[in-house]
mmCIF file of C-alpha atoms in Angstrom:
data_model
loop_
_atom_site.group_PDB
_atom_site.id
_atom_site.type_symbol
_atom_site.label_atom_id
_atom_site.label_comp_id
_atom_site.label_asym_id
_atom_site.label_seq_id
_atom_site.Cartn_x
_atom_site.Cartn_y
_atom_site.Cartn_z
ATOM 1 C CA MET A 1 0.015 -0.010 -0.114
ATOM 2 C CA THR A 2 1.389 3.480 -0.634
ATOM 3 C CA GLY A 3 0.989 6.465 1.811
ATOM 4 C CA LEU A 4 -1.521 8.159 -0.542
ATOM 5 C CA PRO A 5 -5.198 8.101 0.553
ATOM 6 C CA PRO A 6 -7.280 5.965 -1.402
ATOM 7 C CA ARG A 7 -9.841 7.312 -3.885
ATOM 8 C CA VAL A 8 -12.741 5.288 -2.449
ATOM 9 C CA SER A 9 -13.456 3.854 0.967
ATOM 10 C CA VAL A 10 -16.023 1.025 1.325
ATOM 11 C CA VAL A 11 -17.917 0.984 4.498
ATOM 12 C CA ALA A 12 -20.064 -1.813 5.537
ATOM 13 C CA ALA A 13 -21.719 -2.647 8.864
ATOM 14 C CA THR A 14 -22.225 -6.280 9.821
ATOM 15 C CA HIS A 15 -24.116 -8.114 12.592
ATOM 16 C CA ASN A 16 -24.148 -11.932 12.621
ATOM 17 C CA ARG A 17 -23.674 -12.671 8.963
ATOM 18 C CA GLU A 18 -20.260 -14.335 8.913
ATOM 19 C CA ALA A 19 -20.802 -16.528 5.601
ATOM 20 C CA ARG A 20 -22.436 -13.496 3.972
ATOM 21 C CA LEU A 21 -19.490 -11.178 4.914
ATOM 22 C CA ALA A 22 -16.950 -13.664 3.540
ATOM 23 C CA MET A 23 -18.778 -13.360 0.272
ATOM 24 C CA LEU A 24 -18.550 -9.525 0.329
ATOM 25 C CA LEU A 25 -15.011 -9.275 0.936
ATOM 26 C CA ASP A 26 -14.353 -12.176 -1.759
ATOM 27 C CA SER A 27 -16.062 -9.926 -4.136
ATOM 28 C CA LEU A 28 -14.067 -6.774 -3.171
ATOM 29 C CA ARG A 29 -10.861 -8.781 -3.825
ATOM 30 C CA GLU A 30 -12.229 -9.158 -7.416
ATOM 31 C CA GLN A 31 -12.532 -5.441 -8.025
ATOM 32 C CA THR A 32 -11.222 -4.019 -11.408
ATOM 33 C CA LEU A 33 -10.031 -0.770 -9.481
ATOM 34 C CA ASP A 34 -6.574 -1.243 -8.489
ATOM 35 C CA ARG A 35 -6.291 -2.316 -4.844
ATOM 36 C CA ARG A 36 -3.939 0.511 -3.975
ATOM 37 C CA GLU A 37 -6.907 2.786 -4.731
ATOM 38 C CA PHE A 38 -9.740 1.681 -2.333
ATOM 39 C CA GLU A 39 -9.852 0.585 1.131
ATOM 40 C CA VAL A 40 -12.307 -1.525 3.017
ATOM 41 C CA ILE A 41 -13.931 -0.607 6.549
ATOM 42 C CA ILE A 42 -15.819 -3.189 8.219
ATOM 43 C CA VAL A 43 -17.946 -2.185 11.491
ATOM 44 C CA ASP A 44 -19.060 -5.325 13.561
ATOM 45 C CA ASP A 45 -21.922 -4.373 15.373
ATOM 46 C CA ALA A 46 -21.611 -6.662 18.290
ATOM 47 C CA SER A 47 -21.869 -9.925 16.484
ATOM 48 C CA GLY A 48 -22.113 -13.156 18.313
ATOM 49 C CA ASP A 49 -21.408 -15.681 15.601
ATOM 50 C CA GLY A 50 -17.948 -16.036 13.921
ATOM 51 C CA THR A 51 -17.610 -12.783 12.578
ATOM 52 C CA ARG A 52 -14.729 -11.339 14.953
ATOM 53 C CA GLU A 53 -12.600 -14.714 14.040
ATOM 54 C CA LEU A 54 -13.343 -14.211 10.309
ATOM 55 C CA LEU A 55 -12.275 -10.837 10.282
ATOM 56 C CA ALA A 56 -9.220 -11.545 12.298
ATOM 57 C CA ARG A 57 -8.405 -14.065 9.441
ATOM 58 C CA GLU A 58 -9.097 -11.382 6.718
ATOM 59 C CA LEU A 59 -6.831 -8.814 8.443
ATOM 60 C CA GLU A 60 -3.969 -11.588 8.761
ATOM 61 C CA ARG A 61 -4.551 -12.434 5.116
ATOM 62 C CA GLY A 62 -3.586 -8.998 3.930
ATOM 63 C CA ASP A 63 -4.592 -8.659 0.571
ATOM 64 C CA LEU A 64 -7.025 -6.105 0.852
ATOM 65 C CA ASP A 65 -6.552 -2.667 2.543
ATOM 66 C CA LEU A 66 -8.749 -3.647 5.357
ATOM 67 C CA ARG A 67 -9.509 -2.056 8.795
ATOM 68 C CA VAL A 68 -11.926 -3.421 11.261
ATOM 69 C CA LEU A 69 -13.865 -1.853 14.198
ATOM 70 C CA HIS A 70 -15.640 -4.060 16.583
ATOM 71 C CA LEU A 71 -18.547 -2.488 18.597
ATOM 72 C CA GLU A 72 -19.292 -3.878 22.055
ATOM 73 C CA ALA A 73 -23.047 -3.221 21.941
ATOM 74 C CA ASN A 74 -25.414 -3.600 19.275
ATOM 75 C CA ARG A 75 -26.430 -0.093 18.068
ATOM 76 C CA GLY A 76 -27.852 -0.563 14.761
ATOM 77 C CA PRO A 77 -26.458 0.010 11.327
ATOM 78 C CA GLY A 78 -26.759 3.614 11.180
ATOM 79 C CA PHE A 79 -24.837 4.277 14.309
ATOM 80 C CA ALA A 80 -22.216 1.383 12.955
ATOM 81 C CA ARG A 81 -21.851 3.116 9.545
ATOM 82 C CA ASN A 82 -21.085 6.538 11.260
ATOM 83 C CA GLN A 83 -18.164 4.849 13.006
ATOM 84 C CA GLY A 84 -17.152 3.513 9.578
ATOM 85 C CA TRP A 85 -17.168 6.517 7.391
ATOM 86 C CA ALA A 86 -15.494 8.501 10.319
ATOM 87 C CA MET A 87 -12.479 6.403 9.993
ATOM 88 C CA ALA A 88 -12.373 6.482 6.114
ATOM 89 C CA ARG A 89 -9.395 8.100 4.339
ATOM 90 C CA GLY A 90 -11.071 8.508 0.989
ATOM 91 C CA SER A 91 -12.926 11.279 -0.206
ATOM 92 C CA LEU A 92 -15.700 9.180 -1.586
ATOM 93 C CA ILE A 93 -17.386 6.638 0.565
ATOM 94 C CA ALA A 94 -19.031 3.675 -1.151
ATOM 95 C CA PHE A 95 -21.753 1.952 1.210
ATOM 96 C CA THR A 96 -23.015 -1.527 0.933
ATOM 97 C CA ASP A 97 -24.332 -4.138 3.170
ATOM 98 C CA ASP A 98 -23.190 -7.406 4.415
ATOM 99 C CA ASP A 99 -25.731 -9.433 2.521
ATOM 100 C CA CYS A 100 -24.388 -8.205 -0.698
ATOM 101 C CA VAL A 101 -21.917 -9.225 -3.419
ATOM 102 C CA ALA A 102 -20.291 -6.492 -5.399
ATOM 103 C CA MET A 103 -19.769 -7.005 -9.096
ATOM 104 C CA PRO A 104 -16.246 -6.599 -10.368
ATOM 105 C CA ASP A 105 -16.622 -3.101 -12.074
ATOM 106 C CA TRP A 106 -18.609 -1.761 -9.072
ATOM 107 C CA LEU A 107 -15.930 0.742 -7.734
ATOM 108 C CA GLN A 108 -14.779 1.637 -11.056
ATOM 109 C CA ALA A 109 -18.213 2.615 -12.416
ATOM 110 C CA GLY A 110 -19.264 4.306 -9.171
ATOM 111 C CA LEU A 111 -16.165 6.413 -9.360
ATOM 112 C CA VAL A 112 -16.862 7.241 -12.974
ATOM 113 C CA GLU A 113 -20.413 8.522 -12.373
ATOM 114 C CA HIS A 114 -18.914 10.449 -9.168
ATOM 115 C CA GLU A 115 -16.432 12.389 -11.335
ATOM 116 C CA ARG A 116 -19.158 13.494 -13.648
ATOM 117 C CA GLU A 117 -20.894 15.333 -10.752
ATOM 118 C CA PRO A 118 -18.374 15.169 -7.571
ATOM 119 C CA GLY A 119 -20.773 16.503 -5.163
ATOM 120 C CA ALA A 120 -23.722 14.332 -6.045
ATOM 121 C CA ILE A 121 -24.975 11.284 -4.192
ATOM 122 C CA VAL A 122 -24.675 8.021 -6.618
ATOM 123 C CA GLN A 123 -26.888 5.137 -6.493
ATOM 124 C CA GLY A 124 -25.904 2.117 -8.208
ATOM 125 C CA ARG A 125 -28.086 -0.739 -9.494
ATOM 126 C CA THR A 126 -28.947 -3.763 -7.242
ATOM 127 C CA ASP A 127 -30.257 -7.282 -8.180
ATOM 128 C CA PRO A 128 -30.984 -10.387 -6.545
ATOM 129 C CA LEU A 129 -27.796 -12.693 -6.418
ATOM 130 C CA PRO A 130 -28.187 -14.948 -9.365
ATOM 131 C CA SER A 131 -27.005 -17.997 -7.583
ATOM 132 C CA GLU A 132 -29.815 -17.764 -5.159
ATOM 133 C CA LEU A 133 -32.859 -16.910 -7.652
ATOM 134 C CA HIS A 134 -34.153 -20.433 -6.947
ATOM 135 C CA LEU A 135 -34.909 -19.340 -3.307
ATOM 136 C CA MET A 136 -37.510 -16.871 -4.467
ATOM 137 C CA GLY A 137 -40.731 -17.428 -3.456
ATOM 138 C CA PRO A 138 -43.886 -15.958 -1.553
ATOM 139 C CA PHE A 139 -41.692 -15.560 1.777
ATOM 140 C CA SER A 140 -38.435 -14.524 0.470
ATOM 141 C CA ARG A 141 -36.949 -11.149 0.574
ATOM 142 C CA THR A 142 -34.278 -9.494 -1.800
ATOM 143 C CA LEU A 143 -33.855 -6.121 -3.272
ATOM 144 C CA GLU A 144 -34.034 -4.711 -6.936
ATOM 145 C CA ILE A 145 -33.106 -1.373 -7.742
ATOM 146 C CA HIS A 146 -33.044 -0.144 -11.296
ATOM 147 C CA THR A 147 -33.865 3.410 -11.100
ATOM 148 C CA LEU A 148 -32.840 6.483 -9.102
ATOM 149 C CA GLY A 149 -34.424 6.923 -5.507
ATOM 150 C CA PRO A 150 -36.467 7.806 -3.788
ATOM 151 C CA PHE A 151 -34.996 5.306 -0.871
ATOM 152 C CA PHE A 152 -31.258 5.327 -1.606
ATOM 153 C CA GLN A 153 -30.691 2.307 0.060
ATOM 154 C CA THR A 154 -27.142 1.647 1.547
ATOM 155 C CA CYS A 155 -26.718 -1.613 -0.263
ATOM 156 C CA ASN A 156 -25.384 0.427 -3.180
ATOM 157 C CA VAL A 157 -24.643 4.293 -2.719
ATOM 158 C CA PHE A 158 -21.737 6.672 -2.936
ATOM 159 C CA TYR A 159 -21.479 9.742 -0.929
ATOM 160 C CA PRO A 160 -18.731 12.494 -1.127
ATOM 161 C CA ARG A 161 -17.289 12.516 2.204
ATOM 162 C CA SER A 162 -17.638 16.254 2.662
ATOM 163 C CA LEU A 163 -21.602 15.920 2.332
ATOM 164 C CA LEU A 164 -21.446 13.309 5.147
ATOM 165 C CA GLU A 165 -19.458 15.691 7.156
ATOM 166 C CA ASP A 166 -21.861 18.554 6.547
ATOM 167 C CA LEU A 167 -24.799 16.288 7.305
ATOM 168 C CA GLY A 168 -23.512 14.780 10.289
ATOM 169 C CA GLY A 169 -24.011 11.367 9.013
ATOM 170 C CA PHE A 170 -26.831 8.776 9.591
ATOM 171 C CA ASP A 171 -29.415 9.453 12.308
ATOM 172 C CA GLY A 172 -28.552 6.554 14.359
ATOM 173 C CA GLY A 173 -30.632 7.811 17.288
ATOM 174 C CA SER A 174 -33.886 8.114 15.637
ATOM 175 C CA PHE A 175 -33.618 4.891 13.596
ATOM 176 C CA SER A 176 -32.857 1.947 15.407
ATOM 177 C CA GLY A 177 -32.687 -0.589 12.915
ATOM 178 C CA PRO A 178 -32.503 -0.779 9.048
ATOM 179 C CA ALA A 179 -35.929 1.359 8.347
ATOM 180 C CA GLY A 180 -35.316 4.563 6.655
ATOM 181 C CA GLU A 181 -32.094 5.976 8.196
ATOM 182 C CA ASP A 182 -30.587 5.727 4.604
ATOM 183 C CA THR A 183 -33.541 7.515 3.223
ATOM 184 C CA ASP A 184 -33.312 10.175 5.666
ATOM 185 C CA LEU A 185 -29.644 10.822 5.068
ATOM 186 C CA ALA A 186 -30.192 11.143 1.367
ATOM 187 C CA TRP A 187 -33.151 13.546 1.495
ATOM 188 C CA ARG A 188 -31.168 15.863 4.013
ATOM 189 C CA GLY A 189 -28.551 15.852 1.435
ATOM 190 C CA ILE A 190 -30.998 16.647 -1.289
ATOM 191 C CA GLN A 191 -32.542 19.512 0.620
ATOM 192 C CA ARG A 192 -28.972 20.857 1.326
ATOM 193 C CA GLY A 193 -28.556 21.033 -2.508
ATOM 194 C CA ALA A 194 -26.829 17.836 -3.398
ATOM 195 C CA GLY A 195 -27.531 16.284 -6.891
ATOM 196 C CA THR A 196 -28.414 12.834 -7.576
ATOM 197 C CA ARG A 197 -27.250 10.394 -10.197
ATOM 198 C CA PHE A 198 -27.882 6.733 -11.049
ATOM 199 C CA ALA A 199 -24.964 4.529 -12.080
ATOM 200 C CA GLY A 200 -26.445 1.595 -13.832
ATOM 201 C CA ASP A 201 -23.058 -0.165 -14.362
ATOM 202 C CA ALA A 202 -22.281 0.162 -10.734
ATOM 203 C CA VAL A 203 -23.707 -3.155 -9.804
ATOM 204 C CA ILE A 204 -24.378 -4.879 -6.284
ATOM 205 C CA HIS A 205 -26.237 -8.501 -6.144
ATOM 206 C CA HIS A 206 -28.148 -8.773 -2.867
ATOM 207 C CA ALA A 207 -28.880 -11.797 -1.024
ATOM 208 C CA VAL A 208 -32.213 -13.693 -1.335
ATOM 209 C CA VAL A 209 -33.390 -14.592 2.221
ATOM 210 C CA ARG A 210 -36.121 -17.121 2.807
ATOM 211 C CA LEU A 211 -38.044 -15.761 5.801
ATOM 212 C CA GLY A 212 -40.778 -18.201 6.005
ATOM 213 C CA PRO A 213 -44.452 -17.408 6.856
ATOM 214 C CA ILE A 214 -44.075 -16.361 10.534
ATOM 215 C CA GLY A 215 -40.729 -14.599 9.591
ATOM 216 C CA TYR A 216 -42.318 -12.807 6.912
ATOM 217 C CA LEU A 217 -45.331 -11.648 8.926
ATOM 218 C CA ARG A 218 -42.800 -10.248 11.454
ATOM 219 C CA GLY A 219 -41.485 -7.948 8.840
ATOM 220 C CA ALA A 220 -45.019 -6.322 8.578
ATOM 221 C CA SER A 221 -43.746 -3.829 11.541
ATOM 222 C CA ARG A 222 -40.186 -3.497 9.943
ATOM 223 C CA TRP A 223 -40.896 -0.079 8.477
ATOM 224 C CA SER A 224 -42.635 1.662 11.315
ATOM 225 C CA GLU A 225 -39.887 3.975 12.117
ATOM 226 C CA SER A 226 -40.064 4.932 8.611
ATOM 227 C CA VAL A 227 -43.132 6.897 8.988
ATOM 228 C CA GLN A 228 -40.997 9.796 10.635
ATOM 229 C CA LEU A 229 -39.643 10.164 7.118
ATOM 230 C CA PHE A 230 -42.738 11.843 5.942
ATOM 231 C CA ARG A 231 -42.814 14.375 8.719
ATOM 232 C CA ARG A 232 -39.106 15.484 8.239
ATOM 233 C CA HIS A 233 -39.281 15.102 4.185
ATOM 234 C CA PRO A 234 -42.936 15.955 3.161
ATOM 235 C CA GLY A 235 -41.760 15.793 -0.520
ATOM 236 C CA LEU A 236 -41.416 11.803 0.074
ATOM 237 C CA ARG A 237 -45.524 11.776 0.130
ATOM 238 C CA ARG A 238 -45.434 12.630 -3.544
ATOM 239 C CA VAL A 239 -42.960 10.274 -4.674
ATOM 240 C CA HIS A 240 -43.744 7.267 -2.535
ATOM 241 C CA LEU A 241 -46.905 7.180 -0.582
ATOM 242 C CA HIS A 242 -50.106 6.109 -2.650
ATOM 243 C CA LYS A 243 -52.585 9.052 -3.048
ATOM 244 C CA ARG A 244 -50.204 10.893 -0.699
ATOM 245 C CA TRP A 245 -51.691 9.236 2.434
ATOM 246 C CA PHE A 246 -51.133 5.404 2.019
ATOM 247 C CA TRP A 247 -48.083 3.471 2.742
ATOM 248 C CA HIS A 248 -49.105 1.184 -0.256
ATOM 249 C CA ALA A 249 -51.723 0.781 -2.854
ATOM 250 C CA ASN A 250 -52.520 -2.377 -0.864
ATOM 251 C CA HIS A 251 -53.482 -0.299 2.230
ATOM 252 C CA TRP A 252 -55.682 1.816 0.125
ATOM 253 C CA LEU A 253 -57.399 -0.999 -1.166
ATOM 254 C CA LEU A 254 -57.713 -2.630 2.011
ATOM 255 C CA PHE A 255 -58.961 0.645 3.492
ATOM 256 C CA ARG A 256 -61.810 0.725 0.999
ATOM 257 C CA VAL A 257 -62.894 -2.785 2.207
ATOM 258 C CA LEU A 258 -62.960 -1.560 5.729
ATOM 259 C CA LEU A 259 -64.946 1.254 4.714
ATOM 260 C CA ALA A 260 -67.343 -0.899 2.986
ATOM 261 C CA MET A 261 -67.706 -3.231 6.041
ATOM 262 C CA LEU A 262 -68.320 -0.085 8.200
ATOM 263 C CA LEU A 263 -71.093 1.545 6.058
ATOM 264 C CA ARG A 264 -72.793 -1.820 4.736
ATOM 265 C CA ARG A 265 -75.899 -0.949 6.302
ATOM 266 C CA HIS A 266 -76.038 2.341 4.694
ATOM 267 C CA LEU A 267 -74.968 1.932 1.168
ATOM 268 C CA PRO A 268 -76.326 0.085 -1.724
ATOM 269 C CA LEU A 269 -74.959 -3.107 -2.883
ATOM 270 C CA VAL A 270 -73.319 -1.718 -6.001
ATOM 271 C CA VAL A 271 -71.568 0.787 -3.992
ATOM 272 C CA LEU A 272 -70.236 -1.804 -1.365
ATOM 273 C CA ASN A 273 -69.177 -4.145 -4.641
ATOM 274 C CA TRP A 274 -67.379 -1.183 -6.093
ATOM 275 C CA LEU A 275 -65.489 -0.599 -2.844
ATOM 276 C CA ARG A 276 -64.432 -4.119 -2.189
ATOM 277 C CA SER A 277 -63.838 -5.659 -5.683
ATOM 278 C CA PRO A 278 -60.358 -3.627 -6.324
ATOM 279 C CA TYR A 279 -58.853 -5.329 -3.351
ATOM 280 C CA LEU A 280 -60.210 -8.785 -4.135
ATOM 281 C CA ALA A 281 -58.686 -8.553 -7.643
ATOM 282 C CA ASN A 282 -55.538 -7.142 -6.318
ATOM 283 C CA LEU A 283 -55.353 -10.472 -3.998
ATOM 284 C CA VAL A 284 -55.785 -12.536 -7.097
ATOM 285 C CA VAL A 285 -52.793 -10.940 -8.945
ATOM 286 C CA ARG A 286 -50.597 -10.974 -5.748
ATOM 287 C CA MET A 287 -51.303 -14.713 -5.532
ATOM 288 C CA GLY A 288 -50.193 -15.268 -8.983
ATOM 289 C CA ARG A 289 -47.199 -13.079 -8.822
ATOM 290 C CA ARG A 290 -45.982 -14.552 -5.371
ATOM 291 C CA GLY A 291 -47.099 -18.204 -5.653
ATOM 292 C CA GLY A 292 -48.476 -20.444 -3.185
ATOM 293 C CA GLY A 293 -51.750 -20.723 -4.799
ATOM 294 C CA PRO A 294 -55.240 -19.894 -3.184
ATOM 295 C CA LEU A 295 -54.163 -20.619 0.309
ATOM 296 C CA ILE A 296 -51.877 -17.670 0.421
ATOM 297 C CA VAL A 297 -54.787 -15.256 -0.012
ATOM 298 C CA PRO A 298 -55.900 -15.258 3.616
ATOM 299 C CA TYR A 299 -52.184 -14.736 4.567
ATOM 300 C CA LEU A 300 -51.837 -11.948 2.330
ATOM 301 C CA VAL A 301 -54.766 -10.262 3.808
ATOM 302 C CA LEU A 302 -53.640 -10.925 7.486
ATOM 303 C CA TYR A 303 -50.138 -9.310 6.537
ATOM 304 C CA ASP A 304 -51.935 -6.184 4.941
ATOM 305 C CA VAL A 305 -54.029 -5.876 8.363
ATOM 306 C CA LEU A 306 -50.919 -6.113 10.287
ATOM 307 C CA GLU A 307 -48.792 -3.847 8.445
ATOM 308 C CA MET A 308 -51.390 -1.085 8.094
ATOM 309 C CA ALA A 309 -51.934 -1.613 12.019
ATOM 310 C CA ALA A 310 -48.096 -1.017 12.529
ATOM 311 C CA ILE A 311 -48.036 1.907 10.227
ATOM 312 C CA LEU A 312 -51.120 3.643 11.939
ATOM 313 C CA ARG A 313 -49.268 2.977 15.415
ATOM 314 C CA ALA A 314 -46.292 4.828 13.938
ATOM 315 C CA SER A 315 -48.515 7.560 12.704
ATOM 316 C CA ALA A 316 -49.566 8.223 16.184
ATOM 317 C CA LYS A 317 -46.323 7.897 17.725
ATOM 318 C CA TYR A 318 -44.428 10.388 15.093
ATOM 319 C CA ARG A 319 -47.673 12.697 14.817
ATOM 320 C CA THR A 320 -47.924 12.499 11.112
ATOM 321 C CA LEU A 321 -50.602 10.645 9.395
ATOM 322 C CA VAL A 322 -49.763 7.604 6.997
ATOM 323 C CA ILE A 323 -52.175 4.911 6.593
#
């Protein structure tokens, strides 16, 4: 390694994903960008598996410009990433996650886009990991990002270090988990005048995780903290919320059904059917798209009810109406 600072610093927080993290580090070894031009900073957010031992082996291996920080208490990804980029020596920070694999041209393509507008936030393309496509199913989770914004997920995003310093980094206090801290950071940057760009050639592959029926239901409340985004950044209502008030189109359609149930004694049948039928059609479409056959329909209804209830509870907590 030379005494010159790297052009880009890769920062990732990790928690109990030893095998996934090893895949990420292997992919960083395959970057077309000269290894002297980038560094890797991994923040271990108090993992309880073999992550500490893996990172010790990686440091001993010595073929990456790797630095490691172990946190003694789990503080969430926003806090951990802040510790990581604060250690960075590069003027460009490339964030990714510990369940991702970088394509060989990832850093090179991100740098090319960054140099076109050095003060901008650059979002890259994300696709499911090809070797895990067979895991896709009704109870699986992955990420696909093919257009710019509005969420600017940290699985694949580049920030000028100077912008992170101006913004004070992620708000790790308000967002305890992975539920909007990345979106909040980007929109604060946009409000400061930062541009945004999409780098379609800077590709990350995201893991496909089978959560199972119970695990997927637990995810219905995952995004509750994200409700505060709409109080902080009202412009997000226009680009994300359905009809500016509903978390998802499914919630709007379910709301119509609930309205029909409430007013069933006061409205003619034709109006009740007009209120209810779009949700029923939506369930049929989702059944076909997700698989699982007709038995999955009651599950989808249950998921929608739990998710809407979680969003409404968060709306009361953060005093901003989202349904």
